[in-house]
CSV table of C-alpha atoms (C1' of nucleotides) in Angstrom, one decimal:
chain,number,residue,atom,x,y,z
A,1,MET,CA,-142.9,-30.2,92.6
A,2,ARG,CA,-142.8,-31.3,89.3
A,3,ALA,CA,-139.4,-32.1,90.0
A,4,ARG,CA,-140.6,-34.3,92.8
A,5,LEU,CA,-142.6,-36.3,90.5
A,6,THR,CA,-139.1,-36.7,87.9
A,7,ALA,CA,-137.3,-37.4,90.8
A,8,SER,CA,-139.2,-40.1,91.8
A,9,ARG,CA,-139.3,-41.6,88.4
A,10,GLU,CA,-135.6,-41.4,88.4
A,11,ARG,CA,-135.5,-43.3,91.7
A,12,ILE,CA,-137.6,-46.0,90.4
A,13,ILE,CA,-135.3,-46.7,87.3
A,14,ASP,CA,-132.3,-46.5,89.5
A,15,ALA,CA,-133.8,-48.8,91.8
A,16,ALA,CA,-134.6,-51.1,89.3
A,17,LEU,CA,-131.4,-50.9,87.5
A,18,GLY,CA,-130.1,-51.8,91.0
A,19,ILE,CA,-131.5,-54.8,91.6
A,20,LEU,CA,-131.0,-56.0,88.0
A,21,ALA,CA,-127.3,-55.8,88.4
A,22,GLU,CA,-127.6,-57.4,91.8
A,23,HIS,CA,-130.1,-60.0,91.7
A,24,GLY,CA,-131.0,-60.3,88.1
A,25,TYR,CA,-134.3,-59.6,86.4
A,26,ALA,CA,-135.4,-62.8,88.6
A,27,GLY,CA,-135.4,-60.5,91.5
A,28,CYS,CA,-137.1,-57.0,90.0
A,29,SER,CA,-140.6,-57.7,91.3
A,30,VAL,CA,-142.4,-54.3,91.5
A,31,ALA,CA,-142.6,-54.6,95.0
A,32,ALA,CA,-139.1,-54.8,95.5
A,33,VAL,CA,-138.2,-52.3,93.3
A,34,ALA,CA,-140.6,-49.8,94.8
A,35,ALA,CA,-139.5,-50.7,98.0
A,36,ARG,CA,-135.9,-49.8,97.0
A,37,ALA,CA,-136.9,-46.9,95.5
A,38,GLU,CA,-138.7,-46.0,99.0
A,39,VAL,CA,-142.1,-45.6,97.4
A,40,ALA,CA,-145.2,-47.8,97.7
A,41,THR,CA,-145.8,-50.5,95.3
A,42,GLY,CA,-148.7,-48.5,93.5
A,43,SER,CA,-146.8,-45.4,93.1
A,44,VAL,CA,-144.4,-47.4,90.7
A,45,TYR,CA,-148.5,-47.0,88.4
A,46,ARG,CA,-147.8,-43.5,88.5
A,47,HIS,CA,-144.9,-43.0,86.3
A,48,PHE,CA,-145.1,-46.6,84.2
A,49,PRO,CA,-148.3,-47.8,82.7
A,50,THR,CA,-146.9,-51.2,83.3
A,51,LYS,CA,-143.9,-53.3,84.6
A,52,ALA,CA,-143.1,-54.1,81.1
A,53,ASP,CA,-143.0,-50.6,80.1
A,54,LEU,CA,-140.9,-49.8,83.3
A,55,PHE,CA,-138.0,-52.2,82.4
A,56,ALA,CA,-138.4,-51.3,78.8
A,57,GLU,CA,-136.9,-47.8,80.0
A,58,VAL,CA,-134.7,-49.7,82.5
A,59,PHE,CA,-133.0,-51.5,79.4
A,60,ARG,CA,-133.5,-48.5,77.2
A,61,THR,CA,-131.5,-46.7,79.7
A,62,ALA,CA,-128.9,-49.4,80.6
A,63,SER,CA,-128.3,-49.9,76.6
A,64,ARG,CA,-127.4,-46.1,76.2
A,65,ARG,CA,-124.7,-46.5,78.9
A,66,GLU,CA,-123.2,-49.0,77.3
A,67,VAL,CA,-123.4,-48.3,73.8
A,68,ASP,CA,-122.2,-44.8,74.6
A,69,ALA,CA,-119.3,-46.2,76.7
A,70,VAL,CA,-118.3,-48.2,73.8
A,71,THR,CA,-118.6,-45.3,71.1
A,72,ARG,CA,-116.6,-43.1,73.3
A,73,ALA,CA,-114.0,-45.7,73.3
A,74,ALA,CA,-113.9,-46.2,69.4
A,75,ALA,CA,-114.5,-42.6,68.5
A,76,ALA,CA,-110.9,-41.9,70.3
A,77,GLU,CA,-109.5,-44.8,67.4
A,78,ASP,CA,-109.2,-44.2,63.9
A,79,THR,CA,-108.8,-47.1,61.9
A,80,ALA,CA,-111.7,-49.7,61.4
A,81,ALA,CA,-109.7,-52.3,63.2
A,82,ALA,CA,-108.9,-50.3,66.4
A,83,ARG,CA,-112.2,-49.2,66.5
A,84,VAL,CA,-113.4,-52.6,66.6
A,85,ARG,CA,-111.0,-53.4,69.3
A,86,ALA,CA,-111.8,-50.6,71.4
A,87,VAL,CA,-115.8,-52.0,70.9
A,88,ILE,CA,-114.4,-55.4,72.1
A,89,GLU,CA,-112.4,-54.2,74.4
A,90,THR,CA,-115.0,-52.0,76.3
A,91,PHE,CA,-117.8,-54.5,76.0
A,92,ALA,CA,-116.0,-56.8,77.5
A,93,GLY,CA,-114.2,-55.1,80.0
A,94,ARG,CA,-117.6,-53.6,81.2
A,95,ALA,CA,-119.3,-56.8,81.1
A,96,LEU,CA,-116.9,-58.9,83.1
A,97,ARG,CA,-116.8,-55.9,85.8
A,98,ALA,CA,-120.6,-56.1,86.0
A,99,PRO,CA,-121.5,-59.6,85.3
A,100,ARG,CA,-124.7,-59.5,86.7
A,101,LEU,CA,-125.9,-56.5,84.6
A,102,ALA,CA,-124.6,-58.1,81.8
A,103,TYR,CA,-126.2,-61.4,82.0
A,104,ALA,CA,-129.5,-59.6,82.3
A,105,LEU,CA,-129.2,-57.2,79.5
A,106,LEU,CA,-127.7,-60.1,77.1
A,107,ALA,CA,-129.1,-63.5,77.9
A,108,GLU,CA,-131.4,-63.8,81.1
A,109,PRO,CA,-134.8,-64.7,80.2
A,110,VAL,CA,-137.0,-61.7,80.6
A,111,ASP,CA,-141.2,-60.9,79.3
A,112,PRO,CA,-141.1,-60.8,75.7
A,113,ALA,CA,-142.0,-57.4,76.0
A,114,VAL,CA,-138.9,-56.5,78.0
A,115,GLU,CA,-137.0,-59.3,75.3
A,116,ALA,CA,-137.8,-56.5,72.7
A,117,GLN,CA,-135.6,-54.3,74.0
A,118,ARG,CA,-132.6,-56.4,74.1
A,119,LEU,CA,-132.8,-57.0,70.7
A,120,VAL,CA,-132.8,-53.1,70.3
A,121,PHE,CA,-129.6,-53.4,72.5
A,122,ARG,CA,-127.8,-55.5,70.8
A,123,ARG,CA,-129.1,-53.8,67.5
A,124,ALA,CA,-127.5,-51.0,68.6
A,125,HIS,CA,-124.5,-52.0,69.0
A,126,ALA,CA,-124.6,-54.1,66.0
A,127,THR,CA,-125.4,-50.8,64.0
A,128,LEU,CA,-122.5,-48.9,65.6
A,129,LEU,CA,-120.0,-51.5,64.4
A,130,ALA,CA,-121.8,-51.7,60.7
A,131,GLY,CA,-120.8,-48.2,60.5
A,132,TYR,CA,-117.4,-48.7,61.2
A,133,ILE,CA,-117.0,-51.9,58.8
A,134,ALA,CA,-118.7,-49.7,56.2
A,135,ASP,CA,-116.2,-47.6,56.3
A,136,GLY,CA,-113.4,-49.4,56.6
A,137,VAL,CA,-114.2,-51.3,53.5
A,138,ALA,CA,-114.9,-48.0,51.4
A,139,GLY,CA,-111.5,-46.9,52.7
A,140,GLY,CA,-110.1,-50.3,51.4
A,141,GLU,CA,-109.2,-51.2,54.7
A,142,LEU,CA,-111.0,-54.4,54.8
A,143,PRO,CA,-112.6,-56.6,52.2
A,144,PRO,CA,-116.0,-56.2,50.6
A,145,GLN,CA,-118.5,-57.6,52.8
A,146,ASN,CA,-122.1,-56.8,54.4
A,147,PRO,CA,-121.8,-54.5,57.1
A,148,GLU,CA,-125.1,-55.3,58.2
A,149,LEU,CA,-124.1,-59.2,58.6
A,150,THR,CA,-120.9,-59.0,59.6
A,151,SER,CA,-121.6,-56.5,62.5
A,152,THR,CA,-124.5,-58.6,63.7
A,153,ALA,CA,-122.4,-62.1,63.5
A,154,VAL,CA,-119.5,-60.1,65.7
A,155,VAL,CA,-122.1,-59.1,68.4
A,156,GLY,CA,-123.4,-62.7,68.6
A,157,ALA,CA,-120.0,-63.8,68.8
A,158,LEU,CA,-118.9,-61.2,71.5
A,159,ALA,CA,-122.4,-61.8,73.3
A,160,GLU,CA,-121.8,-65.8,73.5
A,161,ALA,CA,-118.4,-65.5,74.4
A,162,MET,CA,-118.8,-63.4,77.1
A,163,VAL,CA,-122.1,-65.3,78.8
A,164,GLY,CA,-119.9,-68.5,79.5
A,165,PRO,CA,-117.7,-66.5,81.7
A,166,LEU,CA,-119.9,-64.4,83.4
A,167,ALA,CA,-122.1,-67.4,84.5
A,168,ALA,CA,-118.5,-69.2,85.6
A,169,GLY,CA,-117.3,-65.8,87.3
A,170,VAL,CA,-113.9,-66.3,85.2
A,171,ALA,CA,-112.4,-64.8,82.3
A,172,GLY,CA,-108.9,-64.3,81.5
A,173,PRO,CA,-107.3,-61.5,79.5
A,174,ASP,CA,-106.7,-64.1,77.1
A,175,THR,CA,-110.5,-64.3,76.4
A,176,VAL,CA,-110.6,-60.6,74.9
A,177,ASP,CA,-107.4,-60.9,73.1
A,178,GLY,CA,-108.8,-64.2,71.7
A,179,LEU,CA,-111.7,-62.6,70.6
A,180,ILE,CA,-110.0,-59.7,68.9
A,181,THR,CA,-108.1,-61.7,66.7
A,182,PHE,CA,-111.3,-63.5,65.7
A,183,ILE,CA,-112.9,-60.7,65.0
A,184,HIS,CA,-110.2,-59.0,63.3
A,185,ARG,CA,-109.6,-62.0,60.9
A,186,ALA,CA,-113.4,-62.3,60.5
A,187,LEU,CA,-113.6,-59.0,59.1
A,188,GLY,CA,-110.4,-59.2,56.9
A,189,VAL,CA,-108.4,-57.3,58.8
A,190,PRO,CA,-104.5,-57.3,57.3
A,191,SER,CA,-102.4,-58.9,59.9
B,1,MET,CA,-148.3,-102.4,79.7
B,2,ARG,CA,-144.9,-100.9,80.5
B,3,ALA,CA,-145.0,-100.3,76.9
B,4,ARG,CA,-148.4,-97.9,77.0
B,5,LEU,CA,-146.4,-96.2,79.7
B,6,THR,CA,-143.4,-95.6,77.6
B,7,ALA,CA,-145.8,-94.8,74.9
B,8,SER,CA,-147.8,-91.9,76.1
B,9,ARG,CA,-144.8,-90.6,78.0
B,10,GLU,CA,-143.5,-90.2,74.2
B,11,ARG,CA,-146.7,-88.6,73.0
B,12,ILE,CA,-146.4,-86.1,75.6
B,13,ILE,CA,-142.8,-85.1,74.7
B,14,ASP,CA,-144.0,-85.0,71.2
B,15,ALA,CA,-146.8,-83.0,71.8
B,16,ALA,CA,-144.9,-80.7,73.9
B,17,LEU,CA,-142.1,-80.5,70.6
B,18,GLY,CA,-145.1,-80.2,68.5
B,19,ILE,CA,-146.8,-77.0,70.2
B,20,LEU,CA,-142.5,-75.4,70.5
B,21,ALA,CA,-142.6,-75.8,66.8
B,22,GLU,CA,-146.0,-74.4,65.9
B,23,HIS,CA,-146.4,-71.6,68.7
B,24,GLY,CA,-143.1,-71.2,70.5
B,25,TYR,CA,-142.7,-72.0,74.4
B,26,ALA,CA,-145.3,-69.2,74.9
B,27,GLY,CA,-147.8,-71.8,73.8
B,28,CYS,CA,-146.5,-74.5,76.0
B,29,SER,CA,-148.9,-74.7,78.7
B,30,VAL,CA,-149.2,-78.2,80.5
B,31,ALA,CA,-152.7,-78.2,79.6
B,32,ALA,CA,-152.1,-77.3,75.8
B,33,VAL,CA,-149.3,-80.2,75.9
B,34,ALA,CA,-151.5,-82.8,77.7
B,35,ALA,CA,-154.6,-82.1,75.1
B,36,ARG,CA,-152.5,-82.7,72.5
B,37,ALA,CA,-151.1,-85.8,73.6
B,38,GLU,CA,-154.4,-86.4,74.4
B,39,VAL,CA,-154.2,-87.3,78.1
B,40,ALA,CA,-155.4,-85.5,81.1
B,41,THR,CA,-153.4,-82.6,82.4
B,42,GLY,CA,-152.9,-84.5,85.5
B,43,SER,CA,-151.3,-87.5,83.9
B,44,VAL,CA,-148.4,-85.3,82.8
B,45,TYR,CA,-147.2,-85.3,86.1
B,46,ARG,CA,-147.1,-89.3,86.4
B,47,HIS,CA,-144.3,-88.7,83.7
B,48,PHE,CA,-142.6,-85.6,84.6
B,49,PRO,CA,-142.3,-84.4,88.1
B,50,THR,CA,-142.4,-80.7,86.8
B,51,LYS,CA,-143.0,-78.7,83.6
B,52,ALA,CA,-139.4,-77.6,83.8
B,53,ASP,CA,-138.3,-81.2,83.6
B,54,LEU,CA,-140.7,-82.0,80.7
B,55,PHE,CA,-139.3,-79.0,79.0
B,56,ALA,CA,-135.6,-79.9,79.8
B,57,GLU,CA,-136.2,-83.4,78.3
B,58,VAL,CA,-137.8,-81.7,75.1
B,59,PHE,CA,-135.2,-79.4,74.9
B,60,ARG,CA,-132.6,-82.0,75.2
B,61,THR,CA,-134.5,-84.2,72.5
B,62,ALA,CA,-134.6,-81.4,69.9
B,63,SER,CA,-131.3,-80.2,70.9
B,64,ARG,CA,-129.9,-84.3,70.3
B,65,ARG,CA,-131.7,-84.0,67.2
B,66,GLU,CA,-130.0,-81.0,65.6
B,67,VAL,CA,-126.5,-81.9,67.0
B,68,ASP,CA,-127.3,-84.9,65.4
B,69,ALA,CA,-127.8,-83.4,61.9
B,70,VAL,CA,-125.4,-81.1,61.9
B,71,THR,CA,-122.5,-83.9,63.0
B,72,ARG,CA,-123.8,-85.9,60.1
B,73,ALA,CA,-123.0,-83.6,57.7
B,74,ALA,CA,-119.9,-82.6,59.0
B,75,ALA,CA,-118.8,-86.4,59.0
B,76,ALA,CA,-119.2,-86.6,55.3
B,77,GLU,CA,-116.3,-83.9,54.9
B,78,ASP,CA,-112.8,-84.3,55.4
B,79,THR,CA,-111.2,-81.0,55.7
B,80,ALA,CA,-112.0,-78.4,58.9
B,81,ALA,CA,-112.7,-75.8,56.2
B,82,ALA,CA,-115.7,-78.3,54.8
B,83,ARG,CA,-116.9,-79.4,57.9
B,84,VAL,CA,-117.3,-76.1,59.2
B,85,ARG,CA,-118.9,-75.0,56.2
B,86,ALA,CA,-121.7,-78.3,56.5
B,87,VAL,CA,-122.3,-77.3,60.1
B,88,ILE,CA,-123.3,-73.8,59.1
B,89,GLU,CA,-125.3,-74.8,56.1
B,90,THR,CA,-127.1,-77.4,58.0
B,91,PHE,CA,-127.6,-75.5,61.1
B,92,ALA,CA,-128.8,-72.3,59.1
B,93,GLY,CA,-130.7,-74.3,56.9
B,94,ARG,CA,-132.5,-76.3,59.3
B,95,ALA,CA,-133.4,-72.8,61.4
B,96,LEU,CA,-134.7,-71.4,58.2
B,97,ARG,CA,-136.7,-74.4,57.6
B,98,ALA,CA,-138.5,-74.7,61.0
B,99,PRO,CA,-138.0,-70.9,62.3
B,100,ARG,CA,-140.4,-70.9,65.5
B,101,LEU,CA,-138.4,-73.9,66.7
B,102,ALA,CA,-135.2,-72.7,66.0
B,103,TYR,CA,-136.4,-69.4,67.5
B,104,ALA,CA,-137.6,-71.6,70.8
B,105,LEU,CA,-134.5,-73.2,70.9
B,106,LEU,CA,-132.2,-70.3,70.4
B,107,ALA,CA,-133.7,-67.4,72.0
B,108,GLU,CA,-137.2,-67.2,73.2
B,109,PRO,CA,-137.5,-66.5,76.6
B,110,VAL,CA,-138.0,-69.6,78.7
B,111,ASP,CA,-138.1,-70.7,82.3
B,112,PRO,CA,-134.6,-70.4,84.1
B,113,ALA,CA,-134.5,-74.2,84.5
B,114,VAL,CA,-135.1,-74.7,80.6
B,115,GLU,CA,-132.4,-71.9,80.0
B,116,ALA,CA,-130.0,-74.2,81.3
B,117,GLN,CA,-130.7,-76.9,78.9
B,118,ARG,CA,-130.2,-74.1,76.0
B,119,LEU,CA,-127.2,-73.2,77.4
B,120,VAL,CA,-126.2,-77.1,77.1
B,121,PHE,CA,-127.7,-77.2,73.4
B,122,ARG,CA,-125.1,-74.5,72.4
B,123,ARG,CA,-122.6,-75.8,74.1
B,124,ALA,CA,-122.5,-79.1,72.2
B,125,HIS,CA,-122.5,-77.6,68.8
B,126,ALA,CA,-119.7,-75.6,70.3
B,127,THR,CA,-118.0,-78.9,71.6
B,128,LEU,CA,-118.5,-80.3,68.0
B,129,LEU,CA,-116.9,-77.3,66.1
B,130,ALA,CA,-114.2,-77.3,68.6
B,131,GLY,CA,-113.2,-80.6,68.0
B,132,TYR,CA,-113.1,-79.8,64.0
B,133,ILE,CA,-111.4,-76.5,64.9
B,134,ALA,CA,-108.8,-78.9,66.7
B,135,ASP,CA,-108.2,-81.0,64.3
B,136,GLY,CA,-107.4,-78.3,61.8
B,137,VAL,CA,-105.0,-76.3,64.2
B,138,ALA,CA,-103.2,-80.0,64.9
B,139,GLY,CA,-102.9,-80.5,61.1
B,140,GLY,CA,-101.7,-77.1,60.1
B,141,GLU,CA,-104.8,-76.3,58.0
B,142,LEU,CA,-105.4,-73.6,60.7
B,143,PRO,CA,-103.2,-71.3,62.2
B,144,PRO,CA,-103.0,-71.6,66.4
B,145,GLN,CA,-106.3,-70.4,68.0
B,146,ASN,CA,-108.0,-71.3,71.2
B,147,PRO,CA,-110.8,-73.9,69.8
B,148,GLU,CA,-113.1,-73.5,72.7
B,149,LEU,CA,-113.2,-69.9,72.7
B,150,THR,CA,-113.5,-69.7,68.7
B,151,SER,CA,-116.0,-72.4,68.6
B,152,THR,CA,-118.4,-70.4,71.1
B,153,ALA,CA,-117.6,-67.2,68.9
B,154,VAL,CA,-118.5,-69.3,65.9
B,155,VAL,CA,-121.9,-70.6,67.6
B,156,GLY,CA,-122.7,-67.2,69.0
B,157,ALA,CA,-121.9,-65.7,65.8
B,158,LEU,CA,-124.3,-67.9,63.9
B,159,ALA,CA,-127.3,-67.7,66.4
B,160,GLU,CA,-127.1,-64.1,66.3
B,161,ALA,CA,-127.3,-63.9,62.6
B,162,MET,CA,-130.1,-66.4,62.4
B,163,VAL,CA,-132.7,-65.1,65.0
B,164,GLY,CA,-132.9,-61.7,63.2
B,165,PRO,CA,-133.7,-63.2,60.1
B,166,LEU,CA,-136.1,-65.9,61.5
B,167,ALA,CA,-138.4,-63.0,63.4
B,168,ALA,CA,-138.2,-61.4,59.9
B,169,GLY,CA,-139.0,-64.5,58.7
B,170,VAL,CA,-136.8,-63.4,55.8
B,171,ALA,CA,-133.4,-65.1,54.7
B,172,GLY,CA,-131.2,-65.1,51.7
B,173,PRO,CA,-128.9,-67.6,50.4
B,174,ASP,CA,-126.6,-64.7,51.0
B,175,THR,CA,-126.9,-64.8,54.5
B,176,VAL,CA,-125.3,-68.2,54.7
B,177,ASP,CA,-122.8,-67.3,52.3
B,178,GLY,CA,-122.2,-64.4,53.9
B,179,LEU,CA,-121.8,-66.2,57.3
B,180,ILE,CA,-119.2,-68.8,55.8
B,181,THR,CA,-117.0,-66.4,54.6
B,182,PHE,CA,-117.2,-64.6,57.7
B,183,ILE,CA,-116.5,-67.9,59.8
B,184,HIS,CA,-113.9,-69.4,57.7
B,185,ARG,CA,-111.9,-65.8,57.8
B,186,ALA,CA,-112.5,-66.0,61.7
B,187,LEU,CA,-110.6,-69.1,62.0
B,188,GLY,CA,-108.3,-68.8,59.7
B,189,VAL,CA,-109.1,-70.9,56.8
B,190,PRO,CA,-107.0,-70.0,53.8
B,191,SER,CA,-108.9,-68.5,51.2
C,1,DG,C1',-165.8,-113.0,86.5
C,2,DC,C1',-163.9,-110.5,90.1
C,3,DA,C1',-161.3,-107.8,93.3
C,4,DA,C1',-156.7,-105.1,94.2
C,5,DG,C1',-154.4,-102.5,92.7
C,6,DA,C1',-152.4,-99.2,89.2
C,7,DA,C1',-153.3,-95.5,86.0
C,8,DT,C1',-155.9,-91.6,84.2
C,9,DT,C1',-159.0,-88.1,84.7
C,10,DG,C1',-159.9,-83.0,85.0
C,11,DA,C1',-162.0,-79.8,87.9
C,12,DA,C1',-160.3,-77.6,92.4
C,13,DT,C1',-156.2,-75.9,94.7
C,14,DC,C1',-152.2,-72.8,95.2
C,15,DA,C1',-148.8,-69.6,94.2
C,16,DT,C1',-147.2,-65.8,92.9
C,17,DC,C1',-147.2,-61.2,91.2
C,18,DA,C1',-148.7,-57.5,88.5
C,19,DT,C1',-152.4,-54.3,88.9
C,20,DT,C1',-156.1,-51.3,91.2
C,21,DC,C1',-158.5,-48.5,94.5
C,22,DA,C1',-160.4,-46.8,98.8
C,23,DT,C1',-158.0,-44.1,101.6
C,24,DT,C1',-154.4,-41.0,103.9
C,25,DT,C1',-151.0,-37.5,103.3
C,26,DC,C1',-149.2,-33.9,101.2
C,27,DT,C1',-149.1,-28.9,98.6
C,28,DT,C1',-150.6,-24.8,96.9
C,29,DG,C1',-153.1,-20.6,96.5
C,30,DA,C1',-156.0,-17.8,98.7
D,1,DT,C1',-154.7,-21.4,108.5
D,2,DC,C1',-157.4,-23.5,105.4
D,3,DA,C1',-160.0,-26.2,101.6
D,4,DA,C1',-159.2,-28.4,97.2
D,5,DG,C1',-157.0,-31.0,94.8
D,6,DA,C1',-153.1,-33.7,93.4
D,7,DA,C1',-150.3,-37.6,95.1
D,8,DA,C1',-149.0,-41.5,97.5
D,9,DT,C1',-150.1,-45.5,100.0
D,10,DG,C1',-150.0,-50.6,100.6
D,11,DA,C1',-153.8,-54.1,101.4
D,12,DA,C1',-156.8,-56.2,98.4
D,13,DT,C1',-158.0,-58.0,93.9
D,14,DG,C1',-157.6,-60.6,89.8
D,15,DA,C1',-155.2,-63.4,86.5
D,16,DT,C1',-152.6,-66.9,84.9
D,17,DG,C1',-151.3,-71.2,85.1
D,18,DA,C1',-148.6,-75.1,87.6
D,19,DT,C1',-149.8,-78.9,90.7
D,20,DT,C1',-152.9,-81.9,93.3
D,21,DC,C1',-155.9,-85.3,94.5
D,22,DA,C1',-160.2,-87.3,95.3
D,23,DA,C1',-163.2,-89.9,92.2
D,24,DT,C1',-163.4,-93.0,88.2
D,25,DT,C1',-161.5,-96.5,84.7
D,26,DC,C1',-158.8,-99.7,83.4
D,27,DT,C1',-155.5,-104.2,83.9
D,28,DT,C1',-154.2,-108.2,85.8
D,29,DG,C1',-153.7,-112.3,88.7
D,30,DC,C1',-156.7,-115.9,90.3
DNA sequence: GCAAGAATTGAATCATCATTCATTTCTTGA
DNA sequence: TCAAGAAATGAATGATGATTCAATTCTTGC
């Protein structure tokens, strides 16, 4: 009973994610989400007070997924340089494999209320990176720097370099390699 | 006569820019723009077929201004490193002096049609930088790299590092110096 | 000074969707 | 099996704000 409730809540979030990944935020009317989740429009409001609340959660879910993947990849490495490389490869690889979703998470125009979640998403990546960078600095692997600032700049560089290719649908492996070089240099990884 | 026409077109664009700079895109209803330009709502449509067309032009105008300022600053320098530094300082300085406008140009949610202009804006900066970077590479000042990619990454890093402070309203000069170091390293400027 | 036509006005229209709610359909406990 | 209450339905409502257009006000050439 309570299970059915939870299940349809899940289904709504999944449906929203699905539409987001296929047609972007623009395709995400409440009616469309409800239809895909096989519930009535009004039922969405039994679970979420507001469309913005629904999508805040959707963005949170999607973000967590992305950040988890990146975190997992980085955890397998043991130097700051390798971790940063893993972050870039994972982030870019996933973005290129699911371009529409990546574009929605990174750059597509959304409600201001949802925009806030996007900042959280970017910030989560930055915070993760900041940790690795701080470790690298502390361990002498990287030169002194403000990890808050440099991690933010890295996330910006990554996102910007992705959005173009995402739109164009193209993306050579050169792009990823180029980014790794760029970011390693930026952080002062010794060559 | 034709002059009056041109003049009121100008006034509409200026009004839109003014509201954009004061209240962001969110404050830019056609009615508000018309009121500020001291014309009737309907008159806006004598000059622009659509709100999106109006704001495409507004964004284009604002972009040109920003890119011109940056170009002028860079032109006064003669090494790739100094030019890039000038770009960063000018870009950041202007953004911090007009935070609301910078946020609107860089990150605020806008109509998809206007979003396209934002990409043009970012691309214009990137193209400018790409030229300096290519020169630097050609002249041996910078190591080999793909100027398209690295300039894009630089713009992303700059923008991302600005948006946070813009929202927070804060921005130490440390931020700008940190960015210069980061980007110089990223491009391989010898220290 | 005046008529024809252009330009301007701003209130009414239209479109889009998020949100609501009276009605119907389930679930459950006795 | 049934009644009470919970959950679900989806058509109607409401808000927002871009766009239109009939009415009015200017210009201009005669």
